[in-house]
Short mmCIF file of C-alpha atoms in Angstrom, two decimals:
data_model
loop_
_atom_site.label_atom_id
_atom_site.label_comp_id
_atom_site.label_asym_id
_atom_site.label_seq_id
_atom_site.Cartn_x
_atom_site.Cartn_y
_atom_site.Cartn_z
CA MET A 480 -23.98 28.08 -53.91
CA ALA A 481 -22.50 31.36 -55.96
CA THR A 482 -25.92 30.42 -58.71
CA LYS A 483 -28.66 30.27 -55.93
CA ARG A 484 -27.20 33.39 -54.71
CA PHE A 485 -27.45 34.66 -58.13
CA VAL A 486 -31.27 33.67 -58.67
CA LEU A 487 -32.37 34.96 -55.28
CA PHE A 488 -30.39 38.65 -55.70
CA PHE A 489 -32.56 38.65 -59.25
CA ALA A 490 -35.10 37.72 -58.05
CA LEU A 491 -35.03 40.41 -55.76
CA LEU A 492 -34.65 42.75 -58.29
CA PHE A 493 -38.40 42.24 -59.20
CA VAL A 494 -39.94 42.85 -56.01
CA ALA A 495 -42.19 45.81 -56.21
CA LEU A 496 -41.38 48.69 -54.22
CA PRO A 497 -42.45 52.05 -53.06
CA VAL A 498 -43.18 53.65 -56.97
CA TRP A 499 -40.66 56.62 -57.40
CA GLY A 500 -43.16 59.17 -59.56
CA GLU A 501 -46.11 58.42 -61.79
CA ASP A 502 -46.26 56.38 -64.94
CA LYS A 503 -46.03 58.67 -67.81
CA PHE A 504 -46.08 58.43 -71.62
CA PHE A 505 -45.00 59.84 -75.27
CA ASP A 506 -45.11 58.73 -78.62
CA SER A 507 -41.96 58.06 -80.23
CA ASP A 508 -42.12 57.69 -83.61
CA GLY A 509 -45.30 55.79 -83.17
CA VAL A 510 -44.59 53.62 -80.43
CA LYS A 511 -45.60 54.80 -77.01
CA ILE A 512 -42.57 54.50 -74.54
CA ARG A 513 -43.23 54.65 -70.88
CA TYR A 514 -41.14 56.79 -68.25
CA ILE A 515 -40.76 58.21 -64.32
CA GLU A 516 -38.94 61.30 -63.30
CA GLN A 517 -38.18 62.49 -60.05
CA GLY A 518 -36.23 65.62 -58.44
CA THR A 519 -34.90 68.64 -59.69
CA GLY A 520 -31.52 69.75 -61.06
CA GLU A 521 -29.36 69.29 -63.95
CA PRO A 522 -31.14 66.39 -65.78
CA VAL A 523 -29.56 62.60 -65.75
CA VAL A 524 -31.36 59.98 -67.84
CA LEU A 525 -31.12 56.15 -66.76
CA VAL A 526 -31.19 53.82 -69.50
CA HIS A 527 -31.85 49.91 -68.41
CA GLY A 528 -30.75 46.62 -69.32
CA PHE A 529 -31.81 43.61 -71.37
CA THR A 530 -34.76 41.95 -70.05
CA ALA A 531 -35.55 44.60 -67.27
CA SER A 532 -37.34 48.20 -66.69
CA ALA A 533 -37.00 51.35 -64.91
CA GLU A 534 -38.01 49.38 -61.93
CA ALA A 535 -35.35 46.34 -61.89
CA ASN A 536 -32.64 47.85 -63.21
CA TRP A 537 -32.45 51.13 -61.37
CA VAL A 538 -35.08 51.66 -58.71
CA ASN A 539 -35.05 48.64 -56.93
CA PRO A 540 -31.39 49.02 -56.62
CA GLY A 541 -31.42 52.44 -55.32
CA VAL A 542 -30.21 54.15 -57.91
CA TYR A 543 -32.89 56.14 -59.13
CA PRO A 544 -33.76 57.34 -55.82
CA ASP A 545 -30.27 58.27 -54.55
CA LEU A 546 -29.55 60.68 -57.89
CA ALA A 547 -33.02 62.13 -57.34
CA ARG A 548 -31.86 63.68 -53.95
CA ASP A 549 -29.81 66.50 -56.27
CA TYR A 550 -30.48 65.62 -59.72
CA HIS A 551 -33.50 65.68 -62.50
CA VAL A 552 -33.96 62.48 -62.70
CA ILE A 553 -35.78 60.13 -65.60
CA ALA A 554 -35.70 56.45 -66.44
CA LEU A 555 -37.52 54.84 -69.29
CA ASP A 556 -38.78 51.81 -70.02
CA CYS A 557 -37.09 50.80 -73.52
CA ARG A 558 -39.36 49.62 -75.89
CA GLY A 559 -39.95 46.23 -76.22
CA HIS A 560 -39.62 46.06 -72.11
CA GLY A 561 -41.68 47.12 -68.82
CA LYS A 562 -45.15 48.91 -69.70
CA SER A 563 -43.95 50.41 -73.13
CA ASP A 564 -45.28 49.08 -76.38
CA LYS A 565 -43.72 45.80 -77.78
CA PRO A 566 -43.21 45.74 -81.13
CA HIS A 567 -42.96 42.37 -82.87
CA ASP A 568 -41.02 43.32 -85.61
CA PRO A 569 -36.90 43.43 -85.57
CA LYS A 570 -37.31 46.88 -87.74
CA ALA A 571 -38.67 48.87 -84.92
CA TYR A 572 -35.61 48.50 -82.05
CA GLY A 573 -31.86 48.54 -82.98
CA ALA A 574 -30.93 52.58 -83.57
CA SER A 575 -34.62 53.45 -82.84
CA MET A 576 -33.64 52.65 -79.29
CA ALA A 577 -30.89 55.63 -79.00
CA LYS A 578 -33.48 57.35 -81.03
CA ASP A 579 -36.00 56.94 -77.98
CA VAL A 580 -34.16 58.77 -75.74
CA ALA A 581 -33.71 61.67 -78.41
CA ASN A 582 -37.25 61.85 -78.35
CA LEU A 583 -37.81 61.82 -74.95
CA LEU A 584 -35.46 64.61 -74.38
CA ASP A 585 -37.10 66.72 -76.69
CA HIS A 586 -40.99 65.32 -75.20
CA LEU A 587 -39.16 66.85 -71.69
CA LYS A 588 -37.91 70.15 -73.38
CA ILE A 589 -34.53 69.11 -72.37
CA GLU A 590 -31.28 70.09 -74.32
CA LYS A 591 -28.79 68.38 -73.02
CA ALA A 592 -28.85 65.62 -70.36
CA HIS A 593 -26.15 63.35 -68.84
CA ILE A 594 -26.93 59.70 -70.41
CA ALA A 595 -26.37 56.45 -68.52
CA GLY A 596 -27.34 52.74 -69.39
CA TYR A 597 -26.21 49.38 -67.97
CA SER A 598 -25.66 46.07 -70.46
CA MET A 599 -27.96 46.69 -73.22
CA GLY A 600 -28.84 50.13 -71.92
CA GLY A 601 -25.03 50.74 -72.18
CA MET A 602 -25.12 49.77 -75.82
CA ILE A 603 -28.40 52.33 -76.12
CA VAL A 604 -25.54 55.26 -74.72
CA LEU A 605 -23.11 54.52 -76.81
CA ASP A 606 -24.93 54.71 -79.79
CA PHE A 607 -26.77 57.74 -78.59
CA LEU A 608 -23.33 59.55 -78.22
CA ILE A 609 -21.92 58.65 -81.39
CA ASN A 610 -25.10 59.93 -83.27
CA PHE A 611 -26.35 62.92 -80.72
CA PRO A 612 -23.00 64.02 -78.95
CA ASP A 613 -24.78 67.42 -78.67
CA ARG A 614 -27.28 66.28 -76.14
CA CYS A 615 -24.99 64.70 -73.99
CA ILE A 616 -23.53 66.43 -70.95
CA SER A 617 -21.70 63.25 -70.26
CA ALA A 618 -22.46 59.58 -71.06
CA ILE A 619 -21.72 56.29 -68.39
CA VAL A 620 -21.68 53.13 -70.63
CA GLY A 621 -22.15 50.70 -67.60
CA GLY A 622 -21.79 46.57 -67.79
CA GLN A 623 -20.89 47.03 -71.66
CA GLY A 624 -18.61 48.75 -74.07
CA TRP A 625 -17.79 48.40 -76.85
CA ASN A 626 -18.01 45.71 -79.64
CA ASP A 627 -16.46 44.91 -83.08
CA PRO A 628 -18.51 44.50 -85.51
CA VAL A 629 -15.71 43.53 -88.17
CA ALA A 630 -14.53 41.07 -85.25
CA ALA A 631 -17.70 39.99 -84.75
CA ALA A 632 -19.18 38.88 -87.57
CA SER A 633 -16.52 36.63 -87.73
CA GLY A 634 -17.47 34.76 -84.10
CA PRO A 635 -20.75 32.89 -82.52
CA ASN A 636 -24.23 35.76 -83.24
CA VAL A 637 -24.70 35.11 -79.68
CA ALA A 638 -27.63 38.35 -79.87
CA GLN A 639 -29.31 35.70 -82.43
CA LEU A 640 -28.98 32.48 -80.38
CA ILE A 641 -30.75 34.54 -77.70
CA ALA A 642 -33.07 35.54 -80.22
CA GLU A 643 -33.69 31.60 -81.13
CA SER A 644 -33.97 30.70 -78.16
CA LEU A 645 -36.84 32.80 -77.09
CA GLU A 646 -38.96 31.79 -79.89
CA LYS A 647 -38.69 28.31 -79.62
CA GLY A 648 -39.98 29.06 -76.17
CA GLU A 649 -36.82 27.66 -74.10
CA GLY A 650 -36.04 31.22 -72.77
CA LEU A 651 -32.89 32.81 -72.24
CA ARG A 652 -30.29 29.88 -71.57
CA PRO A 653 -27.77 31.34 -74.45
CA LEU A 654 -27.90 35.03 -72.19
CA MET A 655 -27.53 32.85 -68.82
CA GLU A 656 -24.31 31.33 -69.76
CA LEU A 657 -22.59 34.27 -71.88
CA LEU A 658 -23.17 36.15 -68.28
CA THR A 659 -21.49 33.34 -66.38
CA PRO A 660 -18.49 34.30 -64.65
CA GLU A 661 -14.98 32.08 -66.21
CA GLY A 662 -14.63 29.59 -63.10
CA ARG A 663 -17.93 29.53 -62.02
CA PRO A 664 -20.18 26.92 -63.13
CA LYS A 665 -22.87 27.37 -65.13
CA PRO A 666 -26.34 27.59 -64.28
CA SER A 667 -28.26 24.01 -63.92
CA ASP A 668 -31.35 23.23 -65.73
CA GLU A 669 -33.20 23.65 -62.48
CA GLN A 670 -31.97 26.84 -62.25
CA ILE A 671 -32.28 27.98 -65.60
CA LYS A 672 -35.68 26.92 -65.49
CA ALA A 673 -36.12 29.06 -62.68
CA MET A 674 -34.34 32.44 -63.79
CA ASN A 675 -36.49 32.11 -67.02
CA THR A 676 -39.84 31.94 -65.06
CA MET A 677 -38.95 35.30 -63.32
CA LEU A 678 -38.33 37.01 -66.06
CA MET A 679 -40.30 35.78 -69.05
CA ALA A 680 -43.38 36.80 -66.42
CA THR A 681 -42.64 40.25 -66.63
CA ASN A 682 -41.56 40.05 -70.52
CA ASP A 683 -42.79 39.00 -73.63
CA ALA A 684 -40.71 36.38 -75.11
CA ALA A 685 -41.49 37.81 -79.02
CA ALA A 686 -40.61 41.36 -78.18
CA LEU A 687 -37.57 40.67 -76.35
CA ALA A 688 -35.99 38.38 -79.81
CA ALA A 689 -36.98 41.11 -82.07
CA VAL A 690 -34.90 43.47 -79.36
CA ALA A 691 -32.57 41.30 -80.03
CA ARG A 692 -32.27 40.76 -83.50
CA GLY A 693 -32.23 44.50 -83.47
CA PHE A 694 -29.32 45.01 -81.75
CA GLY A 695 -26.67 44.72 -85.16
CA GLY A 696 -28.71 47.92 -85.77
CA MET A 697 -26.57 49.36 -82.49
CA ALA A 698 -23.42 48.48 -84.05
CA VAL A 699 -20.36 51.50 -84.09
CA THR A 700 -17.68 51.17 -86.02
CA LYS A 701 -14.16 51.78 -85.09
CA ALA A 702 -13.94 55.14 -87.20
CA GLN A 703 -17.45 56.14 -85.41
CA LEU A 704 -15.66 55.46 -81.83
CA GLU A 705 -12.63 57.37 -82.91
CA LYS A 706 -14.69 60.02 -83.14
CA ASN A 707 -15.99 60.78 -79.56
CA LYS A 708 -15.70 63.92 -77.80
CA VAL A 709 -18.59 63.12 -74.96
CA PRO A 710 -16.81 62.58 -71.55
CA THR A 711 -17.55 59.20 -71.18
CA LEU A 712 -17.36 57.17 -67.95
CA GLY A 713 -17.34 52.91 -67.76
CA LEU A 714 -18.57 51.41 -65.16
CA VAL A 715 -17.92 47.23 -64.91
CA GLY A 716 -17.86 44.56 -62.42
CA GLU A 717 -14.38 43.28 -61.61
CA ILE A 718 -15.69 39.20 -63.26
CA ASP A 719 -18.51 40.24 -65.71
CA PRO A 720 -17.69 38.43 -68.68
CA LEU A 721 -18.75 41.98 -70.78
CA LYS A 722 -15.87 43.71 -69.06
CA VAL A 723 -13.41 42.98 -72.57
CA ALA A 724 -16.27 45.66 -74.11
CA THR A 725 -15.62 48.15 -71.69
CA ASP A 726 -11.92 47.45 -72.07
CA ALA A 727 -12.13 47.69 -75.89
CA MET A 728 -14.51 50.89 -75.52
CA ALA A 729 -11.25 52.59 -72.96
CA ALA A 730 -8.66 51.28 -75.23
CA ASN A 731 -10.22 52.14 -78.88
CA MET A 732 -12.44 55.66 -77.91
CA PRO A 733 -11.15 58.63 -77.29
CA ASN A 734 -12.76 60.85 -73.92
CA VAL A 735 -13.10 57.67 -72.13
CA GLU A 736 -11.71 59.50 -68.60
CA ASN A 737 -11.87 56.21 -66.34
CA VAL A 738 -12.80 52.72 -66.16
CA VAL A 739 -14.11 52.04 -62.47
CA VAL A 740 -14.28 48.23 -61.84
CA ILE A 741 -16.72 46.98 -58.81
CA PRO A 742 -14.37 44.92 -57.41
CA GLY A 743 -15.98 40.80 -56.66
CA ALA A 744 -18.90 42.19 -58.34
CA ASP A 745 -20.47 40.60 -61.70
CA HIS A 746 -22.83 41.09 -64.37
CA ILE A 747 -26.17 41.03 -62.07
CA THR A 748 -24.82 42.35 -59.39
CA ALA A 749 -22.52 45.50 -60.25
CA PHE A 750 -25.41 48.02 -60.73
CA ALA A 751 -26.84 47.25 -56.99
CA ASP A 752 -23.42 47.81 -55.42
CA PRO A 753 -23.32 51.31 -53.59
CA LYS A 754 -19.62 51.71 -55.31
CA PHE A 755 -21.47 51.82 -58.85
CA VAL A 756 -23.82 55.03 -57.51
CA ALA A 757 -21.05 56.77 -55.91
CA ALA A 758 -19.05 56.42 -59.07
CA MET A 759 -21.82 57.79 -61.52
CA ARG A 760 -22.13 60.24 -58.63
CA GLU A 761 -18.22 61.12 -58.89
CA PHE A 762 -18.21 61.36 -62.84
CA ILE A 763 -21.78 63.44 -63.00
CA ALA A 764 -20.52 66.40 -60.76
CA LYS A 765 -17.60 66.12 -62.23
CA HIS A 766 -18.92 67.39 -65.85
CA SER A 767 -21.51 69.43 -63.94
CA PRO A 768 -22.63 72.56 -66.40
CA THR A 769 -23.82 74.46 -62.93
CA ALA A 770 -20.78 73.91 -60.81
CA HIS A 771 -18.61 74.91 -63.69
CA ALA A 772 -20.50 78.30 -64.19
CA GLY A 773 -18.89 81.58 -63.68
CA ASN A 774 -15.10 79.46 -63.58
#
């Protein structure tokens, strides 16, 4: 029953809802990147997760329109996703995905912004705050955290398994199994087929495989992590299997001011919970240069 709810919830994220902001595009080192923007005030950049888009991760669950009431909110389709270009070469991904965020800020003539990401977007944000700390007012790492590249090298390479599955035309079974909370049954073949059908209707399998193969290019070392000076919030579901990475980030990275855990939420449901955007709002307001001006 829980997995059926998972399928229905996931399908809801891809239902077409009213458009919030016209499609805009810019060139990021030869790759066309699509973004939308709405609202006025301090800039907040939203970076979505693997297989998702600005709509699926931020607009449809209500995060983008909520924040746009008080902020200049910008959400991009990461390369390989949505309406952005989809190179099939793994070398086009990795560190280039964080560079896209910096290039977007340059394109919009924004010096600094609050940068928030979920899942893969959390990986990108972590890479961004390490390599572009001067462009961050604050950082929010949702549904993700730090994966020690030294420890990862001795275990199974999940990103490679995902890429191989996509390249064989077998979809995202390894990812779906990875994201199943402990103690819950793994999705059945029928359920995986249904989820694959939904996901692949809006994605390019070869591009996603290349994205997954490029994940290693976003690896952050412990030494890099320990130099962080950007105020950071961890935000994760209580039963998200990736919470271990959030906890590792909090334990090893300075300036992680808080980790907000969404009760009862898993990786697929956390970002649509009202507590998620409420935590984002509280953290962004706390680090608002405008709010602290003159203090």
